[in-house]
Amino acid sequence: MNIGKMALVATSVLLLTACAAGPNGQPNASNSAEPSASPTPTPVYVTAPLTGVVYQEGVDETSFTGKPSVACKIDNSYAARPQFGLNSTDIVFDEMVEGGLTRLVAIWHSQQPTEVGPVRSIRPMDPDIISPFGGIVCYSGGQYAFVQMMQNTPVFNASETTEQGKGTFSRTSSRPAPHNVIVNAKKLAEQHTDLAAPAAQFTYAADLKSSTAAVSGVEVTKSFTVNFPQASAQWAPSTYKFKWLRTQDGEVHKDAATGKQVAASNVVVIEVKIDRSYADRKYGNVPKTVMVSSGTAWVFSAGKYVKGTWSKASATAPIILVDAEGAPINLAPGNTWVELKPAGAEGKISIK
């Protein structure tokens, strides 16, 4: 090879080397054999509307956020206990019915078990309790006037009669009638994907320690009890996840699905008026809890409580909780029980 050709080859090699090198002679990143790192995706978080619990998409199960809630009228008599699925609920209301006893309105959204119950009949206050959630309500009969009231709400009515043949209602042989109606909440919600998810009902703190009761509340050293004429609900603080553990009428209240004691992150006690203008031939004047109203509230979270005021502007409006200064009372993230304590001599709250 002559000198001219050798010079040309050397020049070409230098040019190729320069193109492959970056500043200061380092390899050019665009030509490196090392693959470039993919950008880390930004985590997406969603908040459960009825518990305030935050979930991460792709890590936690979040499909429930698009589903409707399922509210059921749950029997709370001695023969009905222990009930199925109470520890899977997002929110439960404890209401007074005939004879001074209580029944429950339980709402499932974050979790929707295949067995909840026993399910019983509708009552006159239930439309105002359930309407803010939308979604589905399930019940087993009721007086015609009360059923009509429930049907005139923006809630899909699923009764034992209308759900025949759909695989959602059943009668268990393990309980005597009428305490044996069981509902498949999961299947019921899956059959109504056209219904919207519920709106948020309460306001929540970012975590347990920043809930209003935890920050500025008074400690509950032993327990607190809500008394109805013929029923009582006692709640005792637990150091395990700072839950409240429930005792019903002097006996440990358990969930038949798990065998564990019923527990709640928050217990909200609101003082309510009772309307007795609904007459019944058999039971006399059926008590109706007045929900579109306002009154005193006690909010229990993190082993403490704070006293304030509750209000509800309309049948479809949520319950608003504020403290003595008018600031919102933020609950701890988690499930909530609402004790509807009758005003006057019929209801009492004692805190120890």
PDB file of C-alpha atoms in Angstrom, residues 38-45 56-57:
ATOM      1  CA  SER A  38     -36.703   3.767  31.123  1.00  0.00           C
ATOM      2  CA  PRO A  39     -38.271   6.599  33.130  1.00  0.00           C
ATOM      3  CA  THR A  40     -39.887   5.428  36.384  1.00  0.00           C
ATOM      4  CA  PRO A  41     -43.684   5.715  36.047  1.00  0.00           C
ATOM      5  CA  THR A  42     -45.359   8.090  38.476  1.00  0.00           C
ATOM      6  CA  PRO A  43     -47.440   6.116  41.021  1.00  0.00           C
ATOM      7  CA  VAL A  44     -51.201   6.606  40.774  1.00  0.00           C
ATOM      8  CA  TYR A  45     -53.116   6.604  44.045  1.00  0.00           C
ATOM      9  CA  GLN A  56     -51.883   2.409  44.774  1.00  0.00           C
ATOM     10  CA  GLU A  57     -52.975   1.297  41.326  1.00  0.00           C
TER      11      GLU A  57
END
